[in-house]
Amino acid sequence: PQWPLVPLGIVAGLGGSLIDSFLGATLQFSGFDEERKLAVSRPGGAAVHHTSGLNLLSNDLVNFCSSALTVVAGMVLCKELQLFA
């Protein structure tokens, strides 16, 4: 039956969003440029002040990692719940 896909999709979407937020907040640089008065995603210049996150992943890598982790978690969940043969 296909009905298990609906709750699985909801759980995967919520989980993926949480993973993306966590990775972005902890591993992606976020700063504020005092000269231009805007948020920036890369360090650079004396006017940029670090606000959060390490400078380990770009936004593209955060999105890729959260998508990959969500897919793996969804596969494990399907296997554990024996949703599909």
Coordinates of C-alpha atoms in Angstrom, one line a residue:
P1 CA 0.0 0.0 0.0
Q2 CA 1.1 3.6 -0.6
W3 CA -0.6 5.2 2.4
P4 CA 2.6 4.9 4.5
L5 CA 4.3 7.4 2.2
V6 CA 2.3 10.3 3.6
P7 CA 3.4 10.1 7.2
L8 CA 6.9 9.1 6.1
G9 CA 7.1 12.2 3.9
I10 CA 5.9 14.4 6.7
V11 CA 8.5 13.0 9.1
A12 CA 11.2 13.2 6.5
G13 CA 10.4 16.8 5.7
L14 CA 10.3 17.9 9.3
G15 CA 13.5 15.9 10.1
G16 CA 15.3 17.3 7.0
S17 CA 14.4 20.8 8.0
L18 CA 15.7 20.3 11.5
I19 CA 18.9 18.8 10.2
D20 CA 19.4 21.7 7.8
S21 CA 18.8 24.2 10.5
F22 CA 21.2 22.5 12.9
L23 CA 24.0 22.2 10.3
G24 CA 23.5 25.7 9.1
A25 CA 23.6 27.2 12.6
T26 CA 26.7 25.2 13.7
L27 CA 28.9 24.6 10.7
Q28 CA 28.1 27.5 8.3
F29 CA 29.6 31.0 8.9
S30 CA 27.2 33.8 9.5
G31 CA 28.3 37.3 10.0
F32 CA 27.2 41.0 9.8
D33 CA 28.9 43.5 7.5
E34 CA 28.8 46.8 9.4
E35 CA 29.7 48.9 6.3
R36 CA 27.0 47.5 4.1
K37 CA 24.5 46.8 6.9
L38 CA 23.7 43.3 5.8
A39 CA 24.2 39.6 6.8
V40 CA 27.0 37.8 5.0
S41 CA 27.8 34.1 4.7
R42 CA 31.6 34.5 4.3
P43 CA 34.2 36.1 6.5
G44 CA 36.1 39.0 4.9
G45 CA 37.3 42.4 5.8
A46 CA 37.5 44.3 9.1
A47 CA 33.8 45.3 8.9
V48 CA 32.5 41.7 9.0
H49 CA 31.7 40.5 12.5
H50 CA 31.1 36.8 13.2
T51 CA 27.6 36.1 14.6
S52 CA 27.4 32.3 14.6
G53 CA 28.6 29.1 13.1
L54 CA 32.0 27.7 12.1
N55 CA 33.4 28.4 8.7
L56 CA 33.3 24.7 7.6
L57 CA 30.4 24.4 5.1
S58 CA 28.9 26.7 2.5
N59 CA 25.2 27.0 2.2
D60 CA 25.3 24.6 -0.8
L61 CA 27.1 22.0 1.2
V62 CA 24.7 22.4 4.2
N63 CA 21.8 21.7 1.8
F64 CA 23.6 18.7 0.2
C65 CA 24.5 17.2 3.6
S66 CA 21.0 17.7 5.1
S67 CA 19.4 16.1 2.0
A68 CA 21.8 13.1 2.0
L69 CA 21.2 12.6 5.8
T70 CA 17.5 12.8 5.3
V71 CA 17.5 10.2 2.5
V72 CA 19.6 7.8 4.6
A73 CA 17.4 8.3 7.6
G74 CA 14.3 7.7 5.5
M75 CA 15.8 4.5 4.1
V76 CA 16.6 3.3 7.6
L77 CA 13.2 4.1 8.8
C78 CA 11.5 2.3 5.9
K79 CA 13.7 -0.8 6.6
E80 CA 13.1 -0.7 10.3
L81 CA 9.3 -0.3 9.9
Q82 CA 9.3 -2.8 7.1
L83 CA 7.2 -0.5 4.9
F84 CA 8.4 -1.9 1.6
A85 CA 9.6 -5.4 0.8

